[in-house]
Coordinates of C-alpha atoms in Angstrom, one line a residue:
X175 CA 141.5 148.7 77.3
X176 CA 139.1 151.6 76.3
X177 CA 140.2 155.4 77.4
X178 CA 136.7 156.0 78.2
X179 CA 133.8 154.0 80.3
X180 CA 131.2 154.0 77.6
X181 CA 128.5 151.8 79.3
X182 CA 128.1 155.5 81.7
X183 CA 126.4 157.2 78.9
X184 CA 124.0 154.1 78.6
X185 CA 123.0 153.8 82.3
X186 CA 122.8 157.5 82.5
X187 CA 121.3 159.6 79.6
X188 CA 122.0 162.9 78.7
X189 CA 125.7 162.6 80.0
X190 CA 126.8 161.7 76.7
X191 CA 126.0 165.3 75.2
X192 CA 127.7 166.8 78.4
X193 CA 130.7 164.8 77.4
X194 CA 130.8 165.7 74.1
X195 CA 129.8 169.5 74.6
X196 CA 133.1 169.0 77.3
X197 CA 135.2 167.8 74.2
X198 CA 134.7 170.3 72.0
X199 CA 134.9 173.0 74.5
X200 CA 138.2 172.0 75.9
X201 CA 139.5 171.4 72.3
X202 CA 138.7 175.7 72.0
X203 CA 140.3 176.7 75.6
X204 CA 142.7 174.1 75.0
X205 CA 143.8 176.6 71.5
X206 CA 143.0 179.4 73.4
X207 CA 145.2 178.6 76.5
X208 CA 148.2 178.9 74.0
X209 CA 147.2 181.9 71.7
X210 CA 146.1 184.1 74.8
X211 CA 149.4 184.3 76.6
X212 CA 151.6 184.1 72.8
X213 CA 149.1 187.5 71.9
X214 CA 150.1 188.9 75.0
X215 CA 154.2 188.0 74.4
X216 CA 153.5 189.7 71.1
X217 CA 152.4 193.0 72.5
X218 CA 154.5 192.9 75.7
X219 CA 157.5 191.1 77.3
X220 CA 157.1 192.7 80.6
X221 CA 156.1 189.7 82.4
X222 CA 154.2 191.1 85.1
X223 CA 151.5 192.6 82.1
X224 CA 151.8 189.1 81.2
X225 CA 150.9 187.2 84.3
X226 CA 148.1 190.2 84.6
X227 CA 146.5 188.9 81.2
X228 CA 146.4 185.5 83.2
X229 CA 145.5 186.4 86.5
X230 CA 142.4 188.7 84.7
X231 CA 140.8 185.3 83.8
X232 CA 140.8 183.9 87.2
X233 CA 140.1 186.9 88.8
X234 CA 136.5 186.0 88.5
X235 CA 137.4 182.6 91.0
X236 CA 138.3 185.2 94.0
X237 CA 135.0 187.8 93.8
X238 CA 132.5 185.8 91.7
X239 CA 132.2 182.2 92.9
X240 CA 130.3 182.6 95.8
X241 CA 127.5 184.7 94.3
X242 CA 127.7 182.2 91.4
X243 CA 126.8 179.1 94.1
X244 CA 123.8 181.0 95.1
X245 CA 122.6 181.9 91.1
X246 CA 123.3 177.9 90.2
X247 CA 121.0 177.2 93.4
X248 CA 118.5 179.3 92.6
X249 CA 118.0 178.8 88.8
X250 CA 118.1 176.3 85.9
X251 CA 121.5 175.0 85.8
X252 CA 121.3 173.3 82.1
X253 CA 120.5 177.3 81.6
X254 CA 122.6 178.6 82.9
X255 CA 125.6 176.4 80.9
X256 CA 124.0 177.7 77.7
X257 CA 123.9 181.0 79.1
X258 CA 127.2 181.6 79.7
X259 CA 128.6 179.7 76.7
X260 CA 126.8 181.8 74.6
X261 CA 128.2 185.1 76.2
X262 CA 131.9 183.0 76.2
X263 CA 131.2 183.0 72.5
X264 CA 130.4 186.9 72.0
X265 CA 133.7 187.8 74.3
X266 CA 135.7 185.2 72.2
X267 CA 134.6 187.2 68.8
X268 CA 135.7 190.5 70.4
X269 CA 139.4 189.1 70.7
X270 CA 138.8 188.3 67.0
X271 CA 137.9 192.0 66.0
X272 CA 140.6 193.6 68.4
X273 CA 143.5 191.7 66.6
X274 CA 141.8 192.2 63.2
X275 CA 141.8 195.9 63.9
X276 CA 145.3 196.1 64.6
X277 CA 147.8 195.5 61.7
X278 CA 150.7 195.2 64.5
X279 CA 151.1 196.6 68.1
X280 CA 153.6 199.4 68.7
X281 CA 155.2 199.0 72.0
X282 CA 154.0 202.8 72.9
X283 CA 150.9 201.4 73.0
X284 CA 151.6 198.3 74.9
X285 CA 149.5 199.2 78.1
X286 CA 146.6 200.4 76.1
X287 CA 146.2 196.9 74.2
X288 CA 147.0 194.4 77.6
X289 CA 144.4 196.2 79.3
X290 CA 141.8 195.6 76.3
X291 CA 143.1 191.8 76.4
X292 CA 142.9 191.5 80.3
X293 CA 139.5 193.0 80.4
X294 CA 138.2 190.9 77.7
X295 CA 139.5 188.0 79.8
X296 CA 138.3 189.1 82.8
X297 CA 134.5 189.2 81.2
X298 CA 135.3 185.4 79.7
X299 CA 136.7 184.5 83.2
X300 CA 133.2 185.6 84.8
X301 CA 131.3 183.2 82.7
X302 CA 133.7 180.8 83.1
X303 CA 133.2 180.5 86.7
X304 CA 129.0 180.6 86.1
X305 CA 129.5 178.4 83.8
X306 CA 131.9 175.3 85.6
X307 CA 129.9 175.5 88.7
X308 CA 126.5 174.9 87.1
X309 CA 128.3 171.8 85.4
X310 CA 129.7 170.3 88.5
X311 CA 126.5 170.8 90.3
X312 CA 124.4 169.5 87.4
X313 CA 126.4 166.2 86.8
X314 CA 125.0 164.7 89.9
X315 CA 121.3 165.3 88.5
X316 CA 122.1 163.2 85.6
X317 CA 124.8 160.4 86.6
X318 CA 124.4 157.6 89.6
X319 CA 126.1 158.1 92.3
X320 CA 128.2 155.1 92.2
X321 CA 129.0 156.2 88.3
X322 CA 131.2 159.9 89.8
X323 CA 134.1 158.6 89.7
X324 CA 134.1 157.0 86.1
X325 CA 132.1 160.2 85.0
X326 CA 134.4 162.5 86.1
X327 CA 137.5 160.3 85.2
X328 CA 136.0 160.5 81.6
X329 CA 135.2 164.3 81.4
X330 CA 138.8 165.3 82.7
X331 CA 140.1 163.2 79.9
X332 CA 138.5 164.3 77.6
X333 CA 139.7 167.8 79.0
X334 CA 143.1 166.4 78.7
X335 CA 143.0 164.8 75.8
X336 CA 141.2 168.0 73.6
X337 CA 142.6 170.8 75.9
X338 CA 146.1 169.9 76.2
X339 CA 146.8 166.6 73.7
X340 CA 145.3 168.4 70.2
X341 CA 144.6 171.9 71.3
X342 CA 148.2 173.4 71.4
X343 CA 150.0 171.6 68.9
X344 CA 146.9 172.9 66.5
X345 CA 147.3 176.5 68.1
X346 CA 150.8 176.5 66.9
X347 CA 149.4 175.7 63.8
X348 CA 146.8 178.3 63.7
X349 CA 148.9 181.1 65.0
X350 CA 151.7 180.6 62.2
X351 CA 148.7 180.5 59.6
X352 CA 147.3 183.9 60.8
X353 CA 147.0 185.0 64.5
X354 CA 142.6 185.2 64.2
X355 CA 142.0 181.8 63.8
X356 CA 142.6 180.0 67.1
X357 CA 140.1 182.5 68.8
X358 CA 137.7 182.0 66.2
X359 CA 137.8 178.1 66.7
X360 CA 137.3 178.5 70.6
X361 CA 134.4 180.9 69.5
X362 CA 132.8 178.3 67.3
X363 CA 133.4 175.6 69.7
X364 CA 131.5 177.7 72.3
X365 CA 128.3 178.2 70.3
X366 CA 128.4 173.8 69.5
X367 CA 128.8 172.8 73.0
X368 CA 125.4 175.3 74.1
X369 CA 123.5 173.5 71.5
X370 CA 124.7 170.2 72.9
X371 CA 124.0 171.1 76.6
X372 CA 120.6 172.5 75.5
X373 CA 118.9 169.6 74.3
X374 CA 119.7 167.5 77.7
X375 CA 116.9 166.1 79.4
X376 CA 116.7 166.9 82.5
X377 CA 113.8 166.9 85.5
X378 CA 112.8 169.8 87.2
X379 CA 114.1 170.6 90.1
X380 CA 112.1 170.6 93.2
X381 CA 111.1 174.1 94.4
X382 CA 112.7 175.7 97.6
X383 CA 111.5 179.0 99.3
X384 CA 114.2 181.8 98.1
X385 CA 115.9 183.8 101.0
X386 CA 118.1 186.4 100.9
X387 CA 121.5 185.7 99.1
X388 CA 123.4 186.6 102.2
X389 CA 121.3 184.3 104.2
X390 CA 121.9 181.8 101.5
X391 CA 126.0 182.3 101.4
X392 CA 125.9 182.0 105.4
X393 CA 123.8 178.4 105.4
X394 CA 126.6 176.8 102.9
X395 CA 129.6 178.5 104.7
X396 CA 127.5 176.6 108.0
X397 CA 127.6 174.0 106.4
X398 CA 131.0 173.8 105.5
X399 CA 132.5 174.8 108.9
X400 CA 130.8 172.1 110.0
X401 CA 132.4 169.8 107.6
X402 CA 136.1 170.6 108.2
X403 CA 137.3 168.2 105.7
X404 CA 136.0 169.9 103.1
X405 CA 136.8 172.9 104.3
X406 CA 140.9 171.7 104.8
X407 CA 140.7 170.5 100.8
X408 CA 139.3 174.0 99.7
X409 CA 142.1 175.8 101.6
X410 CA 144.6 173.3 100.4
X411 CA 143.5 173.3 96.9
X412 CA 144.1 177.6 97.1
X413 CA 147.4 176.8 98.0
X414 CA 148.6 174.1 95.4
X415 CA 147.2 176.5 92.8
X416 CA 148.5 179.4 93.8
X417 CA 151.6 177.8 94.5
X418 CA 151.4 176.1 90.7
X419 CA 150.8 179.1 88.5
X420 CA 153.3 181.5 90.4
X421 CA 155.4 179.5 88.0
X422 CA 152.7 177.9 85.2
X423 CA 151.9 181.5 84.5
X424 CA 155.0 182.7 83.3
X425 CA 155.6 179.3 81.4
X426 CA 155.3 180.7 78.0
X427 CA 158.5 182.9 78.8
X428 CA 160.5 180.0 79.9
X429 CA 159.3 178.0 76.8
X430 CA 160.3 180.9 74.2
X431 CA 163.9 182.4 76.1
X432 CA 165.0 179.0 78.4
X433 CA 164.2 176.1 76.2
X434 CA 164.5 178.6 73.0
X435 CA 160.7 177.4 71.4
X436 CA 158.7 178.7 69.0
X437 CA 154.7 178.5 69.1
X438 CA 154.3 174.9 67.6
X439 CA 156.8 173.2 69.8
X440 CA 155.4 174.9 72.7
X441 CA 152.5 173.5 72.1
X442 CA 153.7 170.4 71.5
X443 CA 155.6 170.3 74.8
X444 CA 152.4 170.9 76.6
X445 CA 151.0 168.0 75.0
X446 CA 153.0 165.8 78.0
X447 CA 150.7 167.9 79.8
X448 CA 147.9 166.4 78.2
X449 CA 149.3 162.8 78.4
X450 CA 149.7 162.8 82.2
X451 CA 146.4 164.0 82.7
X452 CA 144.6 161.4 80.5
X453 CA 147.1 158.7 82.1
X454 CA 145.0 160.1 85.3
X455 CA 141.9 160.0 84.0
X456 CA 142.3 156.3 82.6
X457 CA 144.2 154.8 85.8
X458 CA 143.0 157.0 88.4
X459 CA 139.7 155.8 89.1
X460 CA 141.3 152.5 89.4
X461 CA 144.1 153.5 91.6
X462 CA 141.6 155.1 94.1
X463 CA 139.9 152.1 94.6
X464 CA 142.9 150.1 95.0
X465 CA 144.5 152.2 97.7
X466 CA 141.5 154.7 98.9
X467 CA 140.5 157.9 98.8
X468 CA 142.8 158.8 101.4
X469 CA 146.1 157.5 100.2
X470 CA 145.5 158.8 96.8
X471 CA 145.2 162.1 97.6
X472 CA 148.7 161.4 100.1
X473 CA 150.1 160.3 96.8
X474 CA 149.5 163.4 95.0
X475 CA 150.3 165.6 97.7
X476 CA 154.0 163.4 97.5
X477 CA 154.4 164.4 93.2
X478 CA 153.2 167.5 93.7
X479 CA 156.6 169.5 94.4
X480 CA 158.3 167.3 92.0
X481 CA 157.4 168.6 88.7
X482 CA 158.0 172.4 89.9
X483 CA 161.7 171.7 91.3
X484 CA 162.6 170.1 88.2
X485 CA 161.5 173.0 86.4
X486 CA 163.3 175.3 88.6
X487 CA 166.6 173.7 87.7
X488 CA 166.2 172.3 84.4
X489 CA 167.1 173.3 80.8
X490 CA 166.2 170.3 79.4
X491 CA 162.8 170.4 77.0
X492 CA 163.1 166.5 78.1
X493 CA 162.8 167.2 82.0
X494 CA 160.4 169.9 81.7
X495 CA 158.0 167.6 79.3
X496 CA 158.6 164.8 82.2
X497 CA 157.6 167.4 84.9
X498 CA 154.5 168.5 83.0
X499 CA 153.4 164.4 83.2
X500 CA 154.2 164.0 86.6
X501 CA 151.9 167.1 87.4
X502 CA 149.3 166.5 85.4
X503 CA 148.5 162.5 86.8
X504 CA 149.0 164.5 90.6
X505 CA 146.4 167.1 89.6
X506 CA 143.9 164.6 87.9
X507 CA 144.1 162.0 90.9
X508 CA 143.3 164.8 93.3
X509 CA 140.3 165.6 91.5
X510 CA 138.7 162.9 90.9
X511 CA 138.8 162.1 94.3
X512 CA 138.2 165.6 95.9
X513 CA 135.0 166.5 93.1
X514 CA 133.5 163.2 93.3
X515 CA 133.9 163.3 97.3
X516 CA 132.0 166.6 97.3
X517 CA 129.5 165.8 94.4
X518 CA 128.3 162.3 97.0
X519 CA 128.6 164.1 100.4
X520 CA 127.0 167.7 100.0
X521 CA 123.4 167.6 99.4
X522 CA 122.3 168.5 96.5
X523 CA 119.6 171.7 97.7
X524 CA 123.6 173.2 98.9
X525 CA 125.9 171.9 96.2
X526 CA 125.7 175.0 94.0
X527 CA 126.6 177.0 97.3
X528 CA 128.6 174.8 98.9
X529 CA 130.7 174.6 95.8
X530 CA 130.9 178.1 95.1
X531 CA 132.5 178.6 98.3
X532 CA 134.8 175.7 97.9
X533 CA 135.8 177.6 94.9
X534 CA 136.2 180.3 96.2
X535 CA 139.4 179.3 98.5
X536 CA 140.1 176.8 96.2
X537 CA 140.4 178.9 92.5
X538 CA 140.7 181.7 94.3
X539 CA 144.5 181.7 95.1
X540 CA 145.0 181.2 91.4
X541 CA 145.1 185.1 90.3
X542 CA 147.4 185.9 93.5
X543 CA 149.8 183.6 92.6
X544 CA 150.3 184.5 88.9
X545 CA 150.3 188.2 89.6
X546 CA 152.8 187.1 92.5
X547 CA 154.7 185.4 89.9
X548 CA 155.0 187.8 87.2
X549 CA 156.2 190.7 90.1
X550 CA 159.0 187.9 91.6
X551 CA 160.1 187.9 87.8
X552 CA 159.8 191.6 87.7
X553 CA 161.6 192.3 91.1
X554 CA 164.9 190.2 90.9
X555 CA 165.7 190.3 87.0
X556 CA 167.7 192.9 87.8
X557 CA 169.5 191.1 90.9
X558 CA 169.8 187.5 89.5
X559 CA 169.5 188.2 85.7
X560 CA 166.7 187.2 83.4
X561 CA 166.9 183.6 83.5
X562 CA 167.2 183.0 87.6
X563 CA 164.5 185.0 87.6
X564 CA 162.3 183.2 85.5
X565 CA 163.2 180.0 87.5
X566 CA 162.4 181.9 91.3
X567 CA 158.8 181.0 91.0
X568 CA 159.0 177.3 90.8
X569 CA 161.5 176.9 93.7
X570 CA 159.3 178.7 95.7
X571 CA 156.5 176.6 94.6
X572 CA 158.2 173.7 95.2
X573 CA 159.1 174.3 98.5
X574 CA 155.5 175.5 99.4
X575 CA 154.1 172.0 97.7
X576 CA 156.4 170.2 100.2
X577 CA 155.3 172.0 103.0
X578 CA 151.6 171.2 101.9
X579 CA 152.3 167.6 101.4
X580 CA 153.4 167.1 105.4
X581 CA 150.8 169.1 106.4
X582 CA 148.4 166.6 104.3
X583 CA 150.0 163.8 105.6
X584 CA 149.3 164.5 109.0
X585 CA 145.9 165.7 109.0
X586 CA 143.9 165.7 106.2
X587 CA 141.7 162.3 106.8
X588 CA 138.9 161.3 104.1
X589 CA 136.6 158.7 104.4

């Protein structure tokens, strides 16, 4: 059985140079996704500085995402993706030069250097979110309709497989080597997927008279009202995330002082990460169709708390690698059936906007919770010690999932 559907990039060209450009982009944020929060350990173990050099590059999700809906409707999208890989690439360099110029960081100095860090990712972050939304809203311009779920199913795995399968492990690797080089591999990979998404095929888009953008934010927040399952996923979505990086965030400290890890083997236990969400990506499209839309999405709602209570009360590498799986599938059969739902049923003149503001409830939880996580750390080390502390966010992410999941099984119906 093949990981990927190839026969998609035959029925639909251009989509194989979007899932390539995907691949080798993931394989940089997957490197960077480890060396950004091990820099920030290095310069600081106050872990509410370190859930801040998170939360700076989803910041972007909360204010940016629904002016970025009404830039992807108005403008080139295949543009746009160059656009802001290209800038991605420039930011990433910076990171480069600020570690080059320092020989080591003296803790005196601590705040000086996490605010240079969190403002750099705060700049990445804004293109970031330009950057995904112009990608989900151009995938429908160059794949079938009947071909989203497969599509999709193959781009997350590749996210999975490069982001979280190769790219730790190989930051581990890089970081021991000498700390530059996994930001100079995600810069590099950021200036090969813009020359892969620029030479794309793509028909112009049909004109449409340009109003203002607040008149363009209120028709897709109409519109969405007026679709309230949509809506319910979006506010849901917030939730889970929030809920999941409360305690995702501060992972890297449970990783180094719980399970007693060093770089490589961090990365390496994030690689179960990686194979859950591939596992998703290669069985989920199938498992939707054999139960539904509706029932998948129950399903994930059910594994959802699962992964996080096990964290909470594990000190077992074993368990937490387990968890990781479990969460990962969850995750990936939730958005393959949640993206492609929204990719078939909001028109296409909207889905820029539409998305944005989808986004925008849905990503936009995600800075809340880790700054919410690294201040529950912060506030009860002192109470329950170091270690209960670390493991306070993921009971209270568990129990939040649970209450999501009965909340989901009563109302949230998708046909």
């Amino acid at each position: 059985m093949s990981i990927f559907d190839l026969t998609i990039s035959k029925r639909n060209p251009g989509y194989g140079r979007l899932l390539a450009a995907s691949s080798i982009t993931n394989l940089g944020d997957g490197v960077s996704a480890l060396a950004f929060p091990w820099l920030a350990t290095l310069i600081t173990r106050d872990p509410l500085l370190i859930a801040m050099v998170g939360a700076a590059v989803r910041l972007p999700w909360l204010l940016f995402s629904i002016p970025a809906g009404v830039i992807t409707d108005r403008h080139d999208r295949k543009r746009l993706i160059v656009g802001s890989d290209t800038v991605r690439f420039v930011l990433t360099l910076a990171v480069v030069a600020l570690i080059l110029s320092v020989v080591e960081f003296p803790p005196a100095r601590e705040g000086l250097y996490i605010a240079g860090l969190t403002g750099l990712g705060f700049a990445l972050g804004l293109a970031e979110v330009l950057r995904d939304n112009a990608a989900q809203t151009l995938l429908p311009s160059i794949v079938q309709k009947d071909d989203l779920e497969a599509a999709n199913g193959n781009l997350w795995t590749v996210e999975n497989i490069m982001g979280h399968f190769i790219g730790p492990p190989l930051a581990g690797v890089l970081i021991a080597l000498a700390l530059p080089l996994p930001f100079l591999l995600d810069a590099v990979s950021f200036a090969i997927a813009a020359l892969l998404v620029a030479g794309i095929a793509i028909k112009p888009r049909a004109a449409r008279p340009l109003r203002k953008p607040r008149d363009e934010m209120r028709e897709a927040w109409t519109w969405m009202r007026a679709h309230p399952v949509i809506l319910r996923l979006a506010v849901m979505l917030g939730l889970l995330n929030g809920l999941s990086i409360m305690g995702m965030t501060l992972i890297i400290l449970v990783s180094q002082e719980i399970l007693q890890l060093d770089a490589f083997w961090h990365g390496v236990l994030m690689t179960s990460a990686a194979a859950g969400g591939v596992a998703g990506g290669v069985f989920g499209p199938r498992l939707i169709k054999r139960i539904g839309q509706e029932r998948a999405v129950w399903l994930a709602l059910a594994l959802f708390p699962m992964p996080m209570l096990a964290i909470a009360v594990t000190s077992s590498v074993w368990v937490v690698a387990v968890a990781l799986f479990v969460e990962s599938v969850a995750a990936l059969v939730w958005n393959i059936v949640t993206v492609s739902y929204r990719q078939r049923v909001i028109p296409d003149e909207l889905l820029g906007r539409v998305n944005s503001v989808y986004r925008f409830f849905g990503w936009g939880g995600i800075p809340i919770g880790a700054l919410l996580g690294g201040l529950l750390v912060s506030l009860f080390e002192t109470v329950l010690g170091r270690e209960l502390a670390l493991r306070l966010p993921y009971l209270l992410a568990a129990s939040g999932m649970a209450g999501l999941a009965l909340y989901g099984w009563r109302k949230l119906r998708i046909s």
